Amino acid sequence: MKLNPSFMGIALRSLLAIDLWASKRLGVCAGENSSWGSARPLMKVIEISGHGIPWLAGTLYGLCRSGSSAGREVLLNLLFGKRSYPVLKFRKTMAKKRVAIIGGGSSGLCTIKCCLDEGLEPVCFESSEDIGGLWRFKENPEEDRASIYKSVIINTSKEMMCFSDYPIPDNYPNYMPNFKIMEYFRQYAKHFDLLKYIRFRTKVCSATRRPDFASSGQWDVVVETDGKQESSIFDAIMVCSGHHTTAHMPLDTFPGIEKFQGRYFHSRDYKDPIEFTGKRVIVIGIGNSGGDLAVEISHTADQVFLSTRRGAWVLNRVSDKGYPGDVVLSTRFNLLLKQLLLPHIVNNWAENRLNERFNHSHYGLKPQHRFLSQHPTINDELPNRIISGKVQVKPNIKELTKTAAIFEDGSKEEDIDFIVFATGYSFSFPFLGNTLPVTNNQVPLYKFVFPPHLEKPTLAIIGLVQPLGAIMPISEMQARWASRVFKGLETIPSESEMLSDIMAKKTAMEKRYVRSPRHTIQVDYIEYMDELASEIGVKPNIRSLFLTNPKLAWEVLFGPCTPFQYRLQGPGKWAGAKKAILTQHDRIIKPLRTRPTDNSVGGGLMSFAFKMAGLAVAVFAIVFTFF
């Protein structure tokens, strides 16, 4: 007997209206997590189809016509046995995994995009009313939120800090003030249509593992909006809350602070120098914030004292031939030299270069540690303020009185009006409860992203690093890797292997850096980017590039290691990456050349590399060996 396919379809559809008694058997056929309500009609097809060929025909018809993944699961269980069927592709895919993203700053924005790129469903919770995180200036500091002062300028250049598939406009300055950074973030969010995935004014109260976490990896996330709480289930969580929110003020290490009659506060509460006009001010700490505040306050204050325990090596934003410092230093060729040379040789070279600009010992800044042993301070104006006497460098404070400060060298400064603590930050994750405890700014994370102790790798911490370089591309790379792990496209090793890697990094960090709360999450830009890029197959293959595109390979090796290099190949490959790399010099120069001049003097970014052309054979040998 020959059945007309249309007739068979009509017959089967009609039979779907039969009594729902078959639904009781659904639990036997469906998997544990099936949405069996949606599969029920297909179950009826099976129930009424009988045995033998009619049964097989009914099952296959339902399989092909199913619009429900759960229904297909029922049918496959009947055909092959529960959970033993082969992998088949259907016209409709399973539901997208939902990912909760905590924080809508720079890390949160790129994380949303990375999730979308991998077909995940991101929901970003931002406690404030806008994007930008740390880089959004607000007149009044808010509790549990990062805060910056009005005049802050980033210390990484635009080519090094941009997201890897969206260059910063060529007319933007190389070192951008915070409002320009915000403009770029808004452009990025608009271009990739990210804002619709953000729930503003929504605070994450808690994120806890579900009872079946060991098998599902899912989380219960409780959020609060306008005083109302709600709970939702998410397949994964990406924490992008940053590490500049909780001020670290070690008041117990400053005897007499309780007697001091002047005003003291943390640098996060500083906004502008007006209130310091004619005052005598001590700034404690010589990191980037401490140096910046000492310089800015010195323009209005009567006198500024910059107090430091260890001193610092001070780098300039402007480097050789006027190029941005990170553009000159952060190259793969320089990395090769660093790997080939002994650390003390690298230290000697760097310290000699810095002392050529100004002698750190003469200026009271020379530290006891070597250049590679501390996160450097970047400041263009500090030596100018010191040489003019507006800033005096002092040792650590030994004791405070009502109006004076006594320093460890025995000197004393009277009539102090303000003390600004530029003493860094501490971080924690209170919404995670005991899932991820932090002790002394230390938290065990595999490659600074994944907690090793969880049964399922569905929690990722994004942006919790202190790089010798730009943070934005690093956060993006972490998010690219994590989103692929969530999708099941990449795997992470066993807990023991992860702990071994964590311990090795911790030991190396302790050996290299002076002991400090800020030196617990240090990474080197190129090395760390390459490490993560290797996990997902996007590390540039320089050997291959030299064989296929020598011009591009030359720029990748000798030019700045810009984020575009990680879009040349592999998942997330961007068609515009090659052009972005070959035109990065033009984007650096354009905002500087605001007046027509004779360009005959020459001396471009690549001139140093071309002068070393005689070493090309040796360099290529190194490249072929290491890459």
XYZ file of C-alpha atoms in Angstrom:
627
model
C 0.000 0.000 0.000
C 1.381 3.349 -1.025
C 0.670 6.348 1.202
C 0.546 9.876 -0.110
C 2.956 11.999 2.029
C 0.382 14.782 2.288
C -2.280 12.328 3.378
C 0.064 10.865 5.975
C 0.847 14.331 7.306
C -2.846 15.204 7.593
C -3.573 11.911 9.295
C -0.785 12.329 11.812
C -1.785 15.911 12.586
C -5.359 14.793 13.170
C -4.274 12.044 15.489
C -2.402 14.603 17.625
C -5.770 15.740 18.978
C -6.404 12.384 20.669
C -6.687 12.220 24.443
C -3.594 13.239 26.477
C -3.206 9.869 28.179
C 0.153 9.320 26.490
C 1.744 12.142 28.424
C 2.359 9.897 31.420
C 4.887 7.905 29.453
C 6.819 11.011 28.510
C 9.018 10.923 31.592
C 10.181 7.466 30.565
C 11.249 8.599 27.102
C 12.498 12.117 27.734
C 15.805 13.004 29.360
C 15.895 14.435 32.861
C 16.020 18.080 31.796
C 13.618 17.844 28.837
C 10.838 20.349 28.429
C 8.408 17.441 28.181
C 5.327 19.583 27.846
C 6.458 20.687 24.399
C 7.331 17.096 23.466
C 3.936 15.693 24.386
C 2.255 15.924 20.951
C 5.104 13.934 19.427
C 4.678 11.333 22.136
C 1.135 10.844 20.928
C 2.378 10.240 17.429
C 4.523 7.444 18.785
C 1.694 6.019 20.923
C -0.739 5.723 18.033
C 1.735 4.580 15.435
C 1.791 0.966 16.600
C 4.767 -1.264 15.899
C 7.095 -2.177 13.058
C 7.185 -0.038 9.940
C 4.249 2.223 10.887
C 5.964 2.908 14.221
C 9.259 3.725 12.517
C 7.534 5.905 9.921
C 5.666 7.828 12.590
C 8.819 8.306 14.629
C 10.938 9.476 11.704
C 8.181 11.803 10.511
C 7.929 13.355 13.945
C 11.725 13.625 14.097
C 11.915 15.545 10.835
C 8.905 17.769 11.525
C 9.746 18.565 15.124
C 10.155 22.178 16.120
C 11.033 21.151 19.648
C 14.455 20.007 20.821
C 12.778 18.123 23.691
C 10.485 16.352 21.248
C 13.413 15.274 19.145
C 15.046 13.974 22.314
C 11.998 11.806 23.044
C 12.023 10.318 19.590
C 15.759 9.682 19.570
C 15.453 7.919 22.912
C 12.846 5.610 21.430
C 14.971 4.904 18.379
C 18.387 4.453 19.979
C 17.837 4.116 23.726
C 18.122 6.829 26.366
C 21.142 9.134 25.827
C 22.793 6.674 23.409
C 21.817 8.156 20.073
C 24.350 9.622 17.617
C 24.829 13.359 17.175
C 22.501 14.606 14.459
C 22.030 18.112 13.096
C 18.553 19.553 12.844
C 17.171 22.670 11.353
C 16.588 24.250 14.757
C 19.212 24.401 17.500
C 19.006 24.050 21.250
C 18.224 27.089 23.383
C 21.082 29.545 23.845
C 22.984 29.467 27.109
C 22.219 32.467 29.286
C 25.212 34.306 30.707
C 25.004 36.865 33.519
C 27.570 39.642 33.115
C 28.189 41.698 36.233
C 29.351 45.221 35.392
C 28.932 47.479 32.365
C 32.382 49.076 32.233
C 35.002 48.489 29.573
C 35.319 44.794 30.462
C 31.563 44.316 30.565
C 31.034 45.841 27.120
C 33.525 43.615 25.312
C 32.284 40.606 27.270
C 28.746 41.173 25.965
C 30.083 41.230 22.424
C 32.192 38.102 22.913
C 29.161 36.214 24.205
C 27.135 37.315 21.188
C 29.951 36.256 18.870
C 29.734 32.737 20.292
C 25.950 32.519 20.130
C 25.378 32.930 23.855
C 22.618 35.021 25.430
C 24.188 37.745 27.605
C 22.352 39.730 30.263
C 24.511 42.491 31.741
C 23.681 43.978 35.144
C 25.014 47.493 35.738
C 24.287 49.100 39.100
C 24.557 52.676 37.803
C 22.623 54.484 35.094
C 25.317 54.383 32.397
C 28.202 52.436 30.883
C 31.895 53.237 31.326
C 32.688 52.018 34.832
C 35.961 53.510 36.059
C 36.225 55.963 33.154
C 32.928 57.757 33.709
C 33.584 60.869 35.778
C 31.038 61.788 38.450
C 31.312 64.834 40.684
C 30.388 62.880 43.806
C 31.974 59.473 44.508
C 29.521 56.609 44.936
C 29.926 53.765 47.412
C 31.218 50.490 45.946
C 31.931 52.161 42.615
C 35.158 53.240 40.974
C 35.841 56.962 40.975
C 38.212 59.191 39.007
C 39.153 62.845 39.058
C 38.073 65.246 36.339
C 41.396 65.700 34.552
C 42.488 62.052 34.443
C 44.262 60.937 31.261
C 44.897 57.287 30.484
C 48.516 56.124 30.440
C 48.170 53.593 27.618
C 47.976 54.848 24.040
C 44.925 54.431 21.828
C 46.461 51.872 19.453
C 47.409 49.626 22.347
C 44.187 49.974 24.361
C 41.458 49.642 21.723
C 39.296 46.575 21.248
C 40.723 44.240 18.659
C 38.066 44.641 15.963
C 37.160 48.288 16.456
C 40.040 50.820 16.120
C 39.796 54.132 17.922
C 39.161 56.983 15.425
C 42.363 58.268 13.847
C 41.734 61.860 14.917
C 41.539 60.965 18.618
C 44.617 61.835 20.722
C 47.069 59.050 21.426
C 46.616 59.426 25.182
C 42.962 60.136 25.758
C 41.304 62.055 28.586
C 38.465 60.204 30.267
C 35.694 61.897 28.272
C 37.276 60.756 25.000
C 37.479 57.221 26.325
C 33.779 57.422 27.123
C 33.076 58.591 23.574
C 34.896 55.546 22.232
C 32.979 53.186 24.524
C 29.685 54.691 23.360
C 30.698 54.282 19.718
C 31.700 50.677 20.344
C 28.430 49.910 22.133
C 26.385 51.535 19.375
C 28.291 49.874 16.535
C 27.744 46.389 17.947
C 24.291 47.185 19.396
C 25.263 46.220 22.951
C 23.108 48.517 25.091
C 19.968 46.447 24.680
C 21.636 43.662 26.637
C 22.308 45.872 29.684
C 19.948 46.288 32.621
C 20.901 49.610 34.210
C 20.340 50.551 37.860
C 20.350 46.857 38.685
C 22.550 45.548 41.463
C 23.559 41.909 41.779
C 22.786 40.873 45.360
C 23.945 37.282 45.161
C 25.042 34.581 42.753
C 24.913 31.081 44.186
C 25.388 27.632 42.749
C 22.190 25.699 42.142
C 21.645 22.387 43.955
C 22.413 20.488 40.755
C 25.488 22.598 39.916
C 27.759 19.557 39.693
C 25.795 18.387 36.649
C 24.233 21.584 35.258
C 26.794 24.254 36.168
C 23.912 26.677 36.634
C 23.586 29.634 38.996
C 20.790 31.368 40.866
C 21.309 35.106 40.472
C 19.370 37.568 42.638
C 19.277 41.179 41.463
C 17.650 44.324 42.773
C 16.107 47.109 40.704
C 14.346 50.078 42.333
C 14.129 48.194 45.625
C 12.549 45.087 44.107
C 14.426 41.794 44.013
C 14.093 39.027 41.472
C 15.833 35.717 40.915
C 16.847 34.112 37.618
C 18.731 31.032 36.508
C 21.868 31.456 34.408
C 24.093 28.918 32.727
C 27.256 30.931 33.420
C 28.534 34.103 35.084
C 31.207 36.571 33.982
C 32.295 39.038 36.658
C 33.448 42.380 35.206
C 33.309 44.520 38.336
C 36.941 45.676 38.235
C 39.393 46.116 41.089
C 39.335 49.873 41.751
C 36.253 50.151 43.936
C 37.291 49.558 47.561
C 39.834 52.066 48.834
C 42.810 50.640 50.724
C 43.751 52.979 53.592
C 46.291 51.390 55.983
C 45.679 53.918 58.763
C 47.038 51.564 61.416
C 50.514 51.963 59.924
C 50.493 55.739 60.513
C 50.847 56.379 64.257
C 49.155 59.573 65.396
C 46.622 59.696 62.555
C 43.843 59.894 65.155
C 45.384 63.145 66.504
C 45.827 64.805 63.127
C 43.595 67.888 62.940
C 43.818 68.391 59.202
C 41.757 66.512 56.651
C 42.765 63.160 55.199
C 41.070 61.009 52.555
C 41.731 58.436 49.849
C 42.649 59.468 46.316
C 39.356 58.027 44.975
C 37.611 60.990 46.644
C 39.799 63.565 44.909
C 38.115 65.542 42.103
C 40.014 68.780 41.430
C 42.797 70.936 42.985
C 40.764 74.047 43.830
C 40.266 73.293 47.537
C 44.039 72.928 48.008
C 44.812 76.503 46.989
C 47.482 77.923 49.295
C 47.597 74.748 51.417
C 50.379 72.391 52.461
C 49.601 68.874 51.280
C 51.122 65.408 51.707
C 50.395 62.782 49.070
C 51.192 59.255 50.272
C 52.064 56.766 47.561
C 54.004 57.063 44.318
C 51.920 54.913 42.003
C 50.249 56.448 38.973
C 47.498 58.094 41.036
C 49.917 59.450 43.637
C 52.186 60.961 41.004
C 49.293 62.502 39.090
C 47.710 64.025 42.188
C 51.004 65.427 43.487
C 51.585 67.137 40.154
C 48.058 68.523 39.772
C 47.690 69.723 43.362
C 51.094 71.438 43.182
C 49.657 73.924 40.666
C 47.423 75.460 43.346
C 48.913 74.369 46.676
C 51.575 76.271 48.571
C 53.660 73.091 48.865
C 53.220 69.393 48.075
C 55.185 66.596 49.734
C 55.216 63.249 47.957
C 55.827 60.525 50.536
C 57.068 57.133 49.368
C 58.387 54.050 51.144
C 60.262 52.556 48.221
C 60.588 55.182 45.484
C 59.814 54.408 41.852
C 61.145 54.279 38.332
C 59.269 56.937 36.378
C 58.435 56.464 32.701
C 57.325 59.121 30.266
C 54.284 58.817 28.016
C 56.300 60.385 25.201
C 59.153 58.198 24.002
C 61.636 58.008 21.095
C 60.932 60.522 18.325
C 57.767 61.565 20.133
C 55.971 58.237 19.763
C 53.856 56.852 22.616
C 56.019 54.939 25.076
C 54.021 51.709 24.940
C 54.092 51.753 21.135
C 57.891 51.842 21.204
C 58.386 49.297 23.995
C 55.589 46.770 23.458
C 56.902 44.958 20.392
C 57.493 41.283 19.743
C 61.086 42.014 18.824
C 61.670 43.634 22.225
C 60.031 40.613 23.841
C 62.470 38.321 22.025
C 65.393 40.382 23.286
C 64.014 40.285 26.813
C 63.694 36.499 26.647
C 67.222 36.105 25.311
C 68.933 38.475 27.733
C 69.522 37.981 31.440
C 67.216 40.031 33.722
C 70.049 42.142 35.150
C 71.036 43.192 31.611
C 67.466 44.271 30.873
C 67.331 46.122 34.203
C 70.609 47.918 33.515
C 69.483 48.989 30.066
C 66.083 50.258 31.281
C 67.473 52.093 34.307
C 70.203 53.767 32.247
C 67.613 54.936 29.732
C 65.421 56.394 32.480
C 68.348 58.087 34.213
C 69.322 59.750 30.934
C 66.106 61.731 31.156
C 66.722 62.661 34.795
C 68.823 61.065 37.483
C 66.395 59.297 39.795
C 68.861 59.435 42.681
C 69.260 63.228 42.413
C 65.473 63.624 42.443
C 64.976 61.428 45.496
C 63.048 58.840 43.496
C 65.541 56.011 43.008
C 64.177 52.823 44.548
C 66.180 50.000 46.076
C 64.547 47.472 43.758
C 65.368 46.980 40.091
C 63.260 48.197 37.190
C 61.501 44.867 36.527
C 60.591 44.390 40.201
C 57.789 46.918 40.497
C 54.926 48.227 38.421
C 56.465 51.443 36.999
C 54.996 54.907 37.454
C 54.069 56.803 34.297
C 54.242 60.572 34.666
C 55.449 63.281 32.274
C 55.384 66.258 34.635
C 56.689 64.954 37.958
C 60.394 65.746 37.362
C 59.417 69.268 36.239
C 57.459 69.880 39.442
C 60.331 68.493 41.526
C 62.981 70.628 39.822
C 60.821 73.713 40.337
C 60.436 72.918 44.037
C 56.647 72.643 43.939
C 56.868 68.938 44.830
C 59.320 67.598 47.397
C 59.913 63.850 47.609
C 59.972 62.542 51.191
C 60.379 59.090 52.778
C 57.626 57.240 54.586
C 55.805 58.961 57.468
C 56.995 57.768 60.861
C 54.489 59.687 62.992
C 51.797 62.320 62.777
C 51.013 65.049 65.283
C 48.082 67.449 65.376
C 49.522 69.603 62.604
C 52.813 68.035 61.517
C 54.336 64.959 59.910
C 57.588 63.379 61.052
C 59.311 61.285 58.383
C 61.550 58.243 58.741
C 64.677 60.264 57.953
C 63.947 62.476 60.986
C 62.750 65.499 58.994
C 59.554 67.246 60.056
C 57.042 69.313 58.123
C 54.735 71.625 60.051
C 51.309 73.116 59.278
C 50.039 70.255 57.142
C 46.482 70.869 55.961
C 45.718 67.757 53.913
C 46.913 64.170 53.577
C 45.882 62.265 50.457
C 46.239 58.496 50.639
C 47.074 57.220 47.145
C 47.554 53.763 48.618
C 45.699 51.629 46.123
C 42.663 49.396 46.329
C 41.506 46.056 47.607
C 39.022 43.845 45.832
C 36.420 41.255 46.792
C 33.294 39.582 45.434
C 30.667 39.810 48.182
C 27.838 38.723 45.863
C 29.603 35.368 45.361
C 29.586 34.586 49.078
C 32.112 31.891 49.944
C 32.437 30.722 46.338
C 35.454 32.940 45.718
C 37.087 34.250 48.911
C 39.843 36.858 48.634
C 42.727 37.070 51.126
C 45.144 40.009 51.057
C 44.257 40.774 47.433
C 45.015 37.200 46.460
C 42.542 34.869 44.806
C 43.408 31.570 43.078
C 42.323 31.776 39.450
C 43.525 29.666 36.546
C 45.217 32.088 34.167
C 43.569 34.822 36.277
C 40.123 33.836 34.955
C 38.703 30.501 36.186
C 38.347 29.295 39.809
C 39.892 25.812 39.802
C 37.686 24.223 42.448
C 34.294 24.396 40.712
C 32.827 21.184 39.266
C 31.831 23.053 36.110
C 33.795 25.965 34.559
C 30.838 28.349 34.437
C 32.298 31.245 36.426
C 34.854 33.578 34.847
C 36.480 36.673 36.352
C 37.236 39.237 33.642
C 39.718 42.106 33.982
C 41.185 41.164 37.367
C 44.780 41.793 36.324
C 47.330 44.576 36.699
C 49.077 44.549 33.325
C 52.267 46.184 32.171
C 50.178 47.469 29.295
C 46.552 48.120 28.431
C 43.730 46.359 30.280
C 40.965 46.596 27.634
C 42.415 44.135 25.081
C 43.298 41.740 27.897
C 39.723 41.752 29.210
C 38.501 41.159 25.683
C 40.857 38.210 25.205
C 39.789 36.718 28.539
C 36.153 37.065 27.498
C 36.814 35.487 24.091
C 38.374 32.485 25.819
C 35.758 32.185 28.583
C 32.804 32.430 26.202
C 34.240 29.576 24.136
C 34.703 27.498 27.266
C 31.051 28.133 28.177
C 30.010 27.151 24.668
C 31.923 23.881 24.981
C 34.350 24.758 22.189
C 37.356 24.894 24.523
C 38.196 22.941 27.646
C 40.247 23.674 30.731
C 42.513 21.131 32.469
C 41.947 19.211 35.684
C 41.860 20.932 39.057
C 45.334 19.675 39.954
C 46.800 20.995 36.702
C 45.137 24.363 37.210
C 46.402 24.617 40.783
C 49.887 23.799 39.581
C 49.721 26.615 37.026
C 48.373 29.027 39.647
C 51.166 28.161 42.064
C 53.832 28.533 39.378
C 52.572 32.019 38.497
C 52.353 33.005 42.172
C 55.907 31.831 42.814
C 57.251 33.678 39.758
C 55.447 36.855 40.828
C 56.812 36.707 44.360
C 60.306 36.125 43.040
C 60.171 39.041 40.606
C 58.226 41.766 42.424
C 58.635 43.514 45.739
C 55.990 42.439 48.216
C 52.931 44.640 47.867
C 49.116 44.285 47.612
C 49.344 45.662 44.073
C 51.706 42.902 42.950
C 49.306 39.965 43.319
C 47.670 40.169 39.885
C 50.572 41.349 37.701
C 50.857 40.240 34.078
C 53.082 41.238 31.176
C 50.991 42.380 28.242
C 52.341 40.423 25.256
C 53.208 37.248 27.172
C 49.781 37.062 28.787
C 47.883 37.921 25.610
C 49.809 35.229 23.744
C 49.113 32.717 26.502
C 45.359 33.232 26.263
C 45.434 33.531 22.479
C 47.070 30.114 22.277
C 44.118 28.647 24.157
C 41.724 29.586 21.359
C 44.058 29.487 18.380
C 44.364 33.198 17.626
C 48.019 33.833 18.420
C 49.582 35.252 15.239
C 51.767 32.786 13.353
C 54.748 34.960 12.464
C 56.559 32.185 10.650
C 53.602 31.708 8.337
C 53.201 35.458 7.870
C 56.817 35.856 6.735
C 56.164 33.229 4.066
C 52.843 34.672 2.886
C 52.916 38.400 3.663
C 56.415 39.666 4.601
C 55.313 43.292 4.931
C 52.629 42.408 7.455
C 54.968 40.020 9.261
C 57.598 42.751 9.574
C 55.063 45.085 11.162
C 53.816 42.356 13.503
C 57.345 41.529 14.667
C 58.943 44.988 14.858
C 55.906 47.237 15.229
C 53.743 47.656 18.323
C 51.874 44.519 19.402
C 48.456 46.054 18.897
C 45.273 44.061 19.624
C 44.551 43.674 15.897
C 47.251 40.988 15.736
C 44.874 38.647 17.533
C 42.256 38.957 14.775
C 44.453 37.758 11.913
C 43.505 34.092 12.222
C 41.399 31.585 14.088
C 37.983 32.064 15.723
C 36.797 35.643 15.500
C 39.081 36.457 12.566
C 38.413 40.022 11.394
C 38.790 41.004 7.755
C 39.985 44.483 8.736
C 42.837 43.321 10.989
C 45.530 43.397 8.317
C 44.652 46.936 7.235
C 44.421 48.112 10.858
C 47.963 46.871 11.517
C 49.459 48.358 8.357
C 47.831 51.762 8.984
C 48.445 52.083 12.743
C 51.383 54.445 12.167
C 49.061 56.828 10.292
C 46.547 56.830 13.151
C 49.317 57.651 15.628
C 50.571 60.610 13.595
C 47.271 62.132 12.460
C 46.176 63.777 15.753
C 49.679 65.244 16.179
C 50.034 66.806 12.759
C 47.515 69.601 13.177
C 49.721 72.082 11.290
C 51.299 71.413 7.862
C 55.062 70.983 8.147
C 57.995 69.807 6.071
C 58.377 66.082 6.626
C 61.898 65.888 5.231
C 63.459 65.269 8.644
C 61.997 61.747 8.565
C 62.447 59.191 11.289
C 59.379 57.018 11.506
C 58.272 54.375 13.927
C 59.961 51.613 11.941
C 63.270 53.374 11.336
C 64.915 51.686 14.299
C 63.924 48.305 12.983
C 65.258 49.020 9.516
C 68.583 50.140 10.968
C 68.806 46.645 12.388
C 68.261 45.012 9.012
C 71.714 43.476 9.304
C 70.310 41.310 12.082
C 67.460 40.061 9.917
C 68.915 36.625 9.341
C 69.426 36.084 13.067
C 65.976 37.438 13.847
C 64.332 35.151 11.336
C 66.199 32.223 12.830
C 64.810 33.154 16.234
C 61.320 33.537 14.807
C 61.429 30.131 13.167
C 62.673 28.641 16.423
C 60.225 30.237 18.854
C 57.135 30.673 16.676
